[in-house]
Amino acid sequence: VKLTDEERIASLLQVVDTVNGRVPVIAGSESNSAVSAAMRTREYVKAGAGAVMVMPPSFTRPRPSEIVDYYQFIGAAASGVQVIVQDAPAWTGVDLPVAVLNEVKKLAPNVNAVKVENPPSHQKFLDLKGCGFELIGGYGALHLMEDIDAGISSVMCGPAFIDKIGVIWDLRESDSETSWMKFEKLLPILAFQMSSLDTFIAAQKQFLYDNGVISSTVVRSPGRALSGHQMTWLNSLMRRASRPEVPQADYGRGHIE
């Protein structure tokens, strides 16, 4: 969201090159303009994205017919590549009723997956599944086990805990009890980071920094780094989850530019 257009395409090209066809690459091509979103979509597909994920426009509240037109336009721009709708009304302020999404899919068949971040989501997952949509969980994996029960095929949880979420996912059928145990250990951290979008971004960057994935915890303005209290509390949650404790001195290296 805070990357420039040049940074977005550069990052995508780097990911596509690094992945080298091993897994599909999904790029976020949303915009408050259908024309801009379509332009991004075409550019990202050309760059190698195997799918795009698109939030609804939120600068002005779109009417249902405008939502349909927006996604139909993007579906055409994607040239048959899958389009994933990101349904996150807590952040966009835009409701995406199942009936509206189903109308989109009828007119643009490649708009056939929804990342639902609209808790309580269980019934919406079931309704979307009945319409033939692929279901994707999100919301930082805070509701992962319930979402799995509702039939999700995958989860986008943020990059910091992919290894742990992957283990929980892989064990969900073969060893449900262990899967639940591992999820419950992680749950306080998931709840902490999902207290706000600012906290989620700052916490994810902190986790990635702690593990040597990125070299800075800087959060671009507007945005907030973790406060001293948040960092102390997070450190205690990390200890309880039996993750390696990050020295207190390492926290606080992030700042606002």
PDB file of C-alpha atoms in Angstrom:
ATOM      1  CA  VAL A   1       0.000   0.000   0.000  1.00  0.00           C
ATOM      2  CA  LYS A   2       2.849   2.400   0.813  1.00  0.00           C
ATOM      3  CA  LEU A   3       5.172   1.415  -2.031  1.00  0.00           C
ATOM      4  CA  THR A   4       5.640   3.646  -5.039  1.00  0.00           C
ATOM      5  CA  ASP A   5       4.632   2.241  -8.408  1.00  0.00           C
ATOM      6  CA  GLU A   6       8.313   1.808  -9.255  1.00  0.00           C
ATOM      7  CA  GLU A   7       8.948  -0.099  -6.014  1.00  0.00           C
ATOM      8  CA  ARG A   8       5.907  -2.308  -6.570  1.00  0.00           C
ATOM      9  CA  ILE A   9       6.977  -3.484 -10.010  1.00  0.00           C
ATOM     10  CA  ALA A  10      10.631  -3.840  -8.947  1.00  0.00           C
ATOM     11  CA  SER A  11       9.590  -5.991  -5.979  1.00  0.00           C
ATOM     12  CA  LEU A  12       7.337  -8.126  -8.154  1.00  0.00           C
ATOM     13  CA  LEU A  13      10.086  -8.696 -10.719  1.00  0.00           C
ATOM     14  CA  GLN A  14      12.498  -9.704  -7.957  1.00  0.00           C
ATOM     15  CA  VAL A  15       9.996 -12.167  -6.475  1.00  0.00           C
ATOM     16  CA  VAL A  16       9.154 -13.668  -9.867  1.00  0.00           C
ATOM     17  CA  ASP A  17      12.859 -14.093 -10.603  1.00  0.00           C
ATOM     18  CA  THR A  18      13.564 -15.649  -7.196  1.00  0.00           C
ATOM     19  CA  VAL A  19      10.576 -18.019  -7.344  1.00  0.00           C
ATOM     20  CA  ASN A  20      11.532 -19.066 -10.880  1.00  0.00           C
ATOM     21  CA  GLY A  21       8.210 -20.795 -11.559  1.00  0.00           C
ATOM     22  CA  ARG A  22       8.217 -22.988  -8.430  1.00  0.00           C
ATOM     23  CA  VAL A  23       4.974 -21.485  -7.094  1.00  0.00           C
ATOM     24  CA  PRO A  24       2.478 -18.952  -8.454  1.00  0.00           C
ATOM     25  CA  VAL A  25       3.148 -15.329  -7.540  1.00  0.00           C
ATOM     26  CA  ILE A  26       0.189 -13.200  -6.443  1.00  0.00           C
ATOM     27  CA  ALA A  27       0.415  -9.415  -6.782  1.00  0.00           C
ATOM     28  CA  GLY A  28      -1.872  -6.774  -5.284  1.00  0.00           C
ATOM     29  CA  SER A  29      -3.093  -4.517  -8.080  1.00  0.00           C
ATOM     30  CA  GLU A  30      -5.806  -2.539  -6.304  1.00  0.00           C
ATOM     31  CA  SER A  31      -6.466   1.138  -6.885  1.00  0.00           C
ATOM     32  CA  ASN A  32      -9.239   3.624  -6.221  1.00  0.00           C
ATOM     33  CA  SER A  33      -9.634   3.925  -9.978  1.00  0.00           C
ATOM     34  CA  ALA A  34     -10.804   1.040 -12.150  1.00  0.00           C
ATOM     35  CA  VAL A  35      -8.570   2.325 -14.959  1.00  0.00           C
ATOM     36  CA  SER A  36      -5.486   2.433 -12.691  1.00  0.00           C
ATOM     37  CA  ALA A  37      -6.247  -0.992 -11.232  1.00  0.00           C
ATOM     38  CA  ALA A  38      -6.621  -2.434 -14.723  1.00  0.00           C
ATOM     39  CA  MET A  39      -3.331  -0.852 -15.830  1.00  0.00           C
ATOM     40  CA  ARG A  40      -1.536  -2.313 -12.813  1.00  0.00           C
ATOM     41  CA  THR A  41      -3.146  -5.678 -13.429  1.00  0.00           C
ATOM     42  CA  ARG A  42      -1.985  -5.821 -17.034  1.00  0.00           C
ATOM     43  CA  GLU A  43       1.520  -4.725 -16.026  1.00  0.00           C
ATOM     44  CA  TYR A  44       1.780  -7.295 -13.231  1.00  0.00           C
ATOM     45  CA  VAL A  45       0.488 -10.151 -15.376  1.00  0.00           C
ATOM     46  CA  LYS A  46       3.026  -9.205 -18.051  1.00  0.00           C
ATOM     47  CA  ALA A  47       5.739  -9.226 -15.345  1.00  0.00           C
ATOM     48  CA  GLY A  48       4.867 -12.795 -14.398  1.00  0.00           C
ATOM     49  CA  ALA A  49       2.166 -12.651 -11.727  1.00  0.00           C
ATOM     50  CA  GLY A  50       0.118 -15.840 -11.728  1.00  0.00           C
ATOM     51  CA  ALA A  51      -2.806 -14.098 -10.029  1.00  0.00           C
ATOM     52  CA  VAL A  52      -3.739 -10.665  -8.717  1.00  0.00           C
ATOM     53  CA  MET A  53      -5.514  -9.735  -5.511  1.00  0.00           C
ATOM     54  CA  VAL A  54      -7.655  -6.628  -5.569  1.00  0.00           C
ATOM     55  CA  MET A  55      -9.402  -4.693  -2.811  1.00  0.00           C
ATOM     56  CA  PRO A  56     -12.482  -2.677  -3.773  1.00  0.00           C
ATOM     57  CA  PRO A  57     -12.099   1.065  -4.303  1.00  0.00           C
ATOM     58  CA  SER A  58     -12.626   2.940  -1.056  1.00  0.00           C
ATOM     59  CA  PHE A  59     -11.875   6.615  -1.689  1.00  0.00           C
ATOM     60  CA  THR A  60     -15.562   6.989  -2.425  1.00  0.00           C
ATOM     61  CA  ARG A  61     -18.064   4.343  -1.345  1.00  0.00           C
ATOM     62  CA  PRO A  62     -18.962   2.414  -4.497  1.00  0.00           C
ATOM     63  CA  ARG A  63     -22.521   1.315  -5.164  1.00  0.00           C
ATOM     64  CA  PRO A  64     -23.092  -2.412  -5.796  1.00  0.00           C
ATOM     65  CA  SER A  65     -23.270  -1.828  -9.545  1.00  0.00           C
ATOM     66  CA  GLU A  66     -19.971   0.058  -9.432  1.00  0.00           C
ATOM     67  CA  ILE A  67     -18.336  -2.805  -7.542  1.00  0.00           C
ATOM     68  CA  VAL A  68     -19.496  -5.181 -10.256  1.00  0.00           C
ATOM     69  CA  ASP A  69     -18.195  -2.873 -12.988  1.00  0.00           C
ATOM     70  CA  TYR A  70     -14.828  -2.435 -11.191  1.00  0.00           C
ATOM     71  CA  TYR A  71     -14.118  -6.141 -10.891  1.00  0.00           C
ATOM     72  CA  GLN A  72     -15.464  -6.925 -14.332  1.00  0.00           C
ATOM     73  CA  PHE A  73     -13.043  -4.342 -15.762  1.00  0.00           C
ATOM     74  CA  ILE A  74     -10.122  -5.843 -13.837  1.00  0.00           C
ATOM     75  CA  GLY A  75     -11.130  -9.369 -14.789  1.00  0.00           C
ATOM     76  CA  ALA A  76     -10.911  -8.388 -18.455  1.00  0.00           C
ATOM     77  CA  ALA A  77      -7.512  -6.741 -17.887  1.00  0.00           C
ATOM     78  CA  ALA A  78      -6.181  -9.902 -16.236  1.00  0.00           C
ATOM     79  CA  SER A  79      -6.537 -11.819 -19.527  1.00  0.00           C
ATOM     80  CA  GLY A  80      -7.759 -15.036 -17.930  1.00  0.00           C
ATOM     81  CA  VAL A  81      -5.387 -14.897 -14.940  1.00  0.00           C
ATOM     82  CA  GLN A  82      -7.166 -15.475 -11.632  1.00  0.00           C
ATOM     83  CA  VAL A  83      -8.394 -12.398  -9.772  1.00  0.00           C
ATOM     84  CA  ILE A  84      -8.776 -12.679  -5.990  1.00  0.00           C
ATOM     85  CA  VAL A  85     -11.161 -10.278  -4.292  1.00  0.00           C
ATOM     86  CA  GLN A  86      -9.919  -9.016  -0.922  1.00  0.00           C
ATOM     87  CA  ASP A  87     -12.944  -8.620   1.330  1.00  0.00           C
ATOM     88  CA  ALA A  88     -11.704  -6.524   4.271  1.00  0.00           C
ATOM     89  CA  PRO A  89     -14.425  -4.027   5.242  1.00  0.00           C
ATOM     90  CA  ALA A  90     -12.752  -3.099   8.557  1.00  0.00           C
ATOM     91  CA  TRP A  91      -9.986  -1.464   6.494  1.00  0.00           C
ATOM     92  CA  THR A  92     -11.732  -0.475   3.273  1.00  0.00           C
ATOM     93  CA  GLY A  93     -15.108   0.506   4.705  1.00  0.00           C
ATOM     94  CA  VAL A  94     -16.714  -1.288   1.740  1.00  0.00           C
ATOM     95  CA  ASP A  95     -19.083  -4.216   2.205  1.00  0.00           C
ATOM     96  CA  LEU A  96     -18.999  -6.937  -0.443  1.00  0.00           C
ATOM     97  CA  PRO A  97     -22.231  -8.940  -0.170  1.00  0.00           C
ATOM     98  CA  VAL A  98     -22.211 -12.489  -1.507  1.00  0.00           C
ATOM     99  CA  ALA A  99     -24.889 -11.630  -4.077  1.00  0.00           C
ATOM    100  CA  VAL A 100     -22.722  -8.827  -5.491  1.00  0.00           C
ATOM    101  CA  LEU A 101     -19.641 -11.062  -5.652  1.00  0.00           C
ATOM    102  CA  ASN A 102     -21.650 -13.790  -7.342  1.00  0.00           C
ATOM    103  CA  GLU A 103     -22.795 -11.273  -9.967  1.00  0.00           C
ATOM    104  CA  VAL A 104     -19.146 -10.340 -10.534  1.00  0.00           C
ATOM    105  CA  LYS A 105     -18.189 -13.973 -11.117  1.00  0.00           C
ATOM    106  CA  LYS A 106     -21.008 -14.455 -13.607  1.00  0.00           C
ATOM    107  CA  LEU A 107     -19.720 -11.543 -15.694  1.00  0.00           C
ATOM    108  CA  ALA A 108     -15.993 -12.138 -15.088  1.00  0.00           C
ATOM    109  CA  PRO A 109     -15.414 -15.889 -14.517  1.00  0.00           C
ATOM    110  CA  ASN A 110     -11.721 -15.418 -13.659  1.00  0.00           C
ATOM    111  CA  VAL A 111     -12.754 -13.351 -10.604  1.00  0.00           C
ATOM    112  CA  ASN A 112     -13.345 -16.593  -8.781  1.00  0.00           C
ATOM    113  CA  ALA A 113     -11.593 -16.409  -5.399  1.00  0.00           C
ATOM    114  CA  VAL A 114     -12.196 -14.341  -2.275  1.00  0.00           C
ATOM    115  CA  LYS A 115      -9.876 -13.620   0.611  1.00  0.00           C
ATOM    116  CA  VAL A 116     -12.382 -13.097   3.401  1.00  0.00           C
ATOM    117  CA  GLU A 117     -11.272 -10.843   6.256  1.00  0.00           C
ATOM    118  CA  ASN A 118     -14.718 -10.054   7.564  1.00  0.00           C
ATOM    119  CA  PRO A 119     -15.190 -11.813  10.932  1.00  0.00           C
ATOM    120  CA  PRO A 120     -17.323 -13.592  11.886  1.00  0.00           C
ATOM    121  CA  SER A 121     -16.663 -15.114   8.458  1.00  0.00           C
ATOM    122  CA  HIS A 122     -17.817 -18.725   8.733  1.00  0.00           C
ATOM    123  CA  GLN A 123     -21.239 -18.254   7.153  1.00  0.00           C
ATOM    124  CA  LYS A 124     -19.878 -16.016   4.420  1.00  0.00           C
ATOM    125  CA  PHE A 125     -17.293 -18.659   3.564  1.00  0.00           C
ATOM    126  CA  LEU A 126     -20.057 -21.248   3.286  1.00  0.00           C
ATOM    127  CA  ASP A 127     -22.218 -18.967   1.128  1.00  0.00           C
ATOM    128  CA  LEU A 128     -19.313 -18.125  -1.186  1.00  0.00           C
ATOM    129  CA  LYS A 129     -18.408 -21.793  -1.461  1.00  0.00           C
ATOM    130  CA  GLY A 130     -21.980 -22.470  -2.540  1.00  0.00           C
ATOM    131  CA  CYS A 131     -21.463 -19.971  -5.357  1.00  0.00           C
ATOM    132  CA  GLY A 132     -18.337 -21.775  -6.528  1.00  0.00           C
ATOM    133  CA  PHE A 133     -15.684 -19.404  -5.191  1.00  0.00           C
ATOM    134  CA  GLU A 134     -12.247 -20.533  -4.022  1.00  0.00           C
ATOM    135  CA  LEU A 135     -11.930 -19.535  -0.361  1.00  0.00           C
ATOM    136  CA  ILE A 136      -8.830 -17.910   1.117  1.00  0.00           C
ATOM    137  CA  GLY A 137      -8.331 -17.061   4.777  1.00  0.00           C
ATOM    138  CA  GLY A 138      -6.612 -13.946   6.009  1.00  0.00           C
ATOM    139  CA  TYR A 139      -6.858 -11.569   8.969  1.00  0.00           C
ATOM    140  CA  GLY A 140      -3.368 -12.538  10.081  1.00  0.00           C
ATOM    141  CA  ALA A 141      -4.514 -16.170  10.576  1.00  0.00           C
ATOM    142  CA  LEU A 142      -6.244 -15.102  13.793  1.00  0.00           C
ATOM    143  CA  HIS A 143      -9.278 -17.254  12.872  1.00  0.00           C
ATOM    144  CA  LEU A 144      -7.286 -19.946  11.078  1.00  0.00           C
ATOM    145  CA  MET A 145      -8.878 -23.027  12.636  1.00  0.00           C
ATOM    146  CA  GLU A 146     -12.422 -21.761  12.138  1.00  0.00           C
ATOM    147  CA  ASP A 147     -11.589 -20.755   8.574  1.00  0.00           C
ATOM    148  CA  ILE A 148     -10.174 -24.220   7.866  1.00  0.00           C
ATOM    149  CA  ASP A 149     -13.402 -25.700   9.202  1.00  0.00           C
ATOM    150  CA  ALA A 150     -15.320 -23.460   6.779  1.00  0.00           C
ATOM    151  CA  GLY A 151     -13.417 -24.855   3.809  1.00  0.00           C
ATOM    152  CA  ILE A 152     -10.590 -22.467   2.921  1.00  0.00           C
ATOM    153  CA  SER A 153      -8.075 -23.787   0.404  1.00  0.00           C
ATOM    154  CA  SER A 154      -5.241 -21.516   1.561  1.00  0.00           C
ATOM    155  CA  VAL A 155      -4.406 -18.663   3.917  1.00  0.00           C
ATOM    156  CA  MET A 156      -2.571 -15.361   3.458  1.00  0.00           C
ATOM    157  CA  CYS A 157      -1.331 -14.612   6.946  1.00  0.00           C
ATOM    158  CA  GLY A 158       1.552 -12.188   6.570  1.00  0.00           C
ATOM    159  CA  PRO A 159       5.104 -13.433   6.045  1.00  0.00           C
ATOM    160  CA  ALA A 160       6.436 -13.624   9.607  1.00  0.00           C
ATOM    161  CA  PHE A 161       4.908 -16.939  10.704  1.00  0.00           C
ATOM    162  CA  ILE A 162       4.622 -18.847   7.440  1.00  0.00           C
ATOM    163  CA  ASP A 163       6.732 -21.695   8.828  1.00  0.00           C
ATOM    164  CA  LYS A 164       4.563 -22.143  11.911  1.00  0.00           C
ATOM    165  CA  ILE A 165       1.264 -21.669  10.070  1.00  0.00           C
ATOM    166  CA  GLY A 166       2.457 -24.220   7.512  1.00  0.00           C
ATOM    167  CA  VAL A 167       3.055 -26.821  10.221  1.00  0.00           C
ATOM    168  CA  ILE A 168      -0.361 -26.140  11.759  1.00  0.00           C
ATOM    169  CA  TRP A 169      -1.966 -26.468   8.317  1.00  0.00           C
ATOM    170  CA  ASP A 170      -0.148 -29.693   7.458  1.00  0.00           C
ATOM    171  CA  LEU A 171      -1.161 -31.320  10.755  1.00  0.00           C
ATOM    172  CA  ARG A 172      -4.812 -30.285  10.642  1.00  0.00           C
ATOM    173  CA  GLU A 173      -6.029 -33.673   9.349  1.00  0.00           C
ATOM    174  CA  SER A 174      -3.328 -36.135  10.389  1.00  0.00           C
ATOM    175  CA  ASP A 175      -2.902 -34.849  13.963  1.00  0.00           C
ATOM    176  CA  SER A 176      -5.657 -32.403  14.834  1.00  0.00           C
ATOM    177  CA  GLU A 177      -4.743 -32.225  18.529  1.00  0.00           C
ATOM    178  CA  THR A 178      -1.146 -31.204  17.841  1.00  0.00           C
ATOM    179  CA  SER A 179      -2.332 -28.759  15.197  1.00  0.00           C
ATOM    180  CA  TRP A 180      -4.626 -27.105  17.739  1.00  0.00           C
ATOM    181  CA  MET A 181      -1.908 -27.090  20.407  1.00  0.00           C
ATOM    182  CA  LYS A 182       0.524 -25.291  18.105  1.00  0.00           C
ATOM    183  CA  PHE A 183      -2.164 -22.819  17.059  1.00  0.00           C
ATOM    184  CA  GLU A 184      -3.089 -22.061  20.669  1.00  0.00           C
ATOM    185  CA  LYS A 185       0.570 -21.317  21.502  1.00  0.00           C
ATOM    186  CA  LEU A 186       0.728 -18.847  18.615  1.00  0.00           C
ATOM    187  CA  LEU A 187      -2.715 -17.333  19.197  1.00  0.00           C
ATOM    188  CA  PRO A 188      -1.755 -14.596  21.737  1.00  0.00           C
ATOM    189  CA  ILE A 189       0.787 -13.189  19.277  1.00  0.00           C
ATOM    190  CA  LEU A 190      -1.720 -13.309  16.422  1.00  0.00           C
ATOM    191  CA  ALA A 191      -4.274 -11.493  18.591  1.00  0.00           C
ATOM    192  CA  PHE A 192      -1.690  -8.885  19.600  1.00  0.00           C
ATOM    193  CA  GLN A 193      -0.659  -8.045  16.065  1.00  0.00           C
ATOM    194  CA  MET A 194      -4.244  -7.899  14.775  1.00  0.00           C
ATOM    195  CA  SER A 195      -5.284  -5.255  17.320  1.00  0.00           C
ATOM    196  CA  SER A 196      -4.864  -2.711  14.501  1.00  0.00           C
ATOM    197  CA  LEU A 197      -3.474  -2.557  10.981  1.00  0.00           C
ATOM    198  CA  ASP A 198      -0.644  -0.296  12.197  1.00  0.00           C
ATOM    199  CA  THR A 199       0.297  -2.859  14.844  1.00  0.00           C
ATOM    200  CA  PHE A 200       0.147  -5.694  12.329  1.00  0.00           C
ATOM    201  CA  ILE A 201       2.519  -3.954   9.922  1.00  0.00           C
ATOM    202  CA  ALA A 202       4.951  -2.888  12.651  1.00  0.00           C
ATOM    203  CA  ALA A 203       4.914  -6.316  14.335  1.00  0.00           C
ATOM    204  CA  GLN A 204       5.414  -8.184  11.065  1.00  0.00           C
ATOM    205  CA  LYS A 205       8.392  -5.983  10.223  1.00  0.00           C
ATOM    206  CA  GLN A 206       9.821  -6.552  13.702  1.00  0.00           C
ATOM    207  CA  PHE A 207       9.530 -10.334  13.362  1.00  0.00           C
ATOM    208  CA  LEU A 208      11.164 -10.266   9.925  1.00  0.00           C
ATOM    209  CA  TYR A 209      13.931  -8.033  11.222  1.00  0.00           C
ATOM    210  CA  ASP A 210      14.546 -10.305  14.201  1.00  0.00           C
ATOM    211  CA  ASN A 211      14.972 -13.261  11.822  1.00  0.00           C
ATOM    212  CA  GLY A 212      17.366 -11.429   9.529  1.00  0.00           C
ATOM    213  CA  VAL A 213      14.981 -11.199   6.587  1.00  0.00           C
ATOM    214  CA  ILE A 214      14.976  -7.388   6.429  1.00  0.00           C
ATOM    215  CA  SER A 215      17.522  -4.846   7.642  1.00  0.00           C
ATOM    216  CA  SER A 216      15.201  -2.188   9.080  1.00  0.00           C
ATOM    217  CA  THR A 217      11.931  -1.897  10.977  1.00  0.00           C
ATOM    218  CA  VAL A 218      11.164   1.550   9.584  1.00  0.00           C
ATOM    219  CA  VAL A 219       7.439   2.193   9.075  1.00  0.00           C
ATOM    220  CA  ARG A 220       6.594   4.739   6.426  1.00  0.00           C
ATOM    221  CA  SER A 221       4.424   7.684   7.387  1.00  0.00           C
ATOM    222  CA  PRO A 222       1.556   7.702   8.090  1.00  0.00           C
ATOM    223  CA  GLY A 223       2.067   4.819  10.455  1.00  0.00           C
ATOM    224  CA  ARG A 224       3.296   3.967  13.928  1.00  0.00           C
ATOM    225  CA  ALA A 225       6.188   1.865  15.169  1.00  0.00           C
ATOM    226  CA  LEU A 226       5.610  -0.329  18.212  1.00  0.00           C
ATOM    227  CA  SER A 227       5.563   1.594  21.473  1.00  0.00           C
ATOM    228  CA  GLY A 228       7.794   0.702  24.389  1.00  0.00           C
ATOM    229  CA  HIS A 229       4.916  -1.007  26.174  1.00  0.00           C
ATOM    230  CA  GLN A 230       3.955  -2.946  23.041  1.00  0.00           C
ATOM    231  CA  MET A 231       7.516  -4.144  22.565  1.00  0.00           C
ATOM    232  CA  THR A 232       7.792  -5.264  26.191  1.00  0.00           C
ATOM    233  CA  TRP A 233       4.475  -7.102  25.945  1.00  0.00           C
ATOM    234  CA  LEU A 234       5.417  -8.673  22.639  1.00  0.00           C
ATOM    235  CA  ASN A 235       8.653  -9.922  24.149  1.00  0.00           C
ATOM    236  CA  SER A 236       6.711 -11.650  26.918  1.00  0.00           C
ATOM    237  CA  LEU A 237       4.370 -13.252  24.371  1.00  0.00           C
ATOM    238  CA  MET A 238       7.345 -14.483  22.393  1.00  0.00           C
ATOM    239  CA  ARG A 239       8.775 -16.119  25.502  1.00  0.00           C
ATOM    240  CA  ARG A 240       5.481 -17.810  26.287  1.00  0.00           C
ATOM    241  CA  ALA A 241       5.302 -19.147  22.732  1.00  0.00           C
ATOM    242  CA  SER A 242       8.814 -20.612  23.245  1.00  0.00           C
ATOM    243  CA  ARG A 243      10.230 -18.610  20.394  1.00  0.00           C
ATOM    244  CA  PRO A 244      13.807 -17.366  20.752  1.00  0.00           C
ATOM    245  CA  GLU A 245      13.697 -14.192  22.799  1.00  0.00           C
ATOM    246  CA  VAL A 246      14.840 -11.079  20.994  1.00  0.00           C
ATOM    247  CA  PRO A 247      17.051  -8.916  23.251  1.00  0.00           C
ATOM    248  CA  GLN A 248      15.164  -5.883  24.480  1.00  0.00           C
ATOM    249  CA  ALA A 249      17.846  -3.607  23.041  1.00  0.00           C
ATOM    250  CA  ASP A 250      16.981  -4.777  19.545  1.00  0.00           C
ATOM    251  CA  TYR A 251      13.466  -3.434  19.868  1.00  0.00           C
ATOM    252  CA  GLY A 252      13.026   0.227  19.209  1.00  0.00           C
ATOM    253  CA  ARG A 253      15.420   0.369  16.270  1.00  0.00           C
ATOM    254  CA  GLY A 254      12.482   1.184  14.044  1.00  0.00           C
ATOM    255  CA  HIS A 255      11.394   4.789  13.615  1.00  0.00           C
ATOM    256  CA  ILE A 256       8.984   6.867  11.609  1.00  0.00           C
ATOM    257  CA  GLU A 257      10.177   8.678   8.529  1.00  0.00           C
TER     258      GLU A 257
END
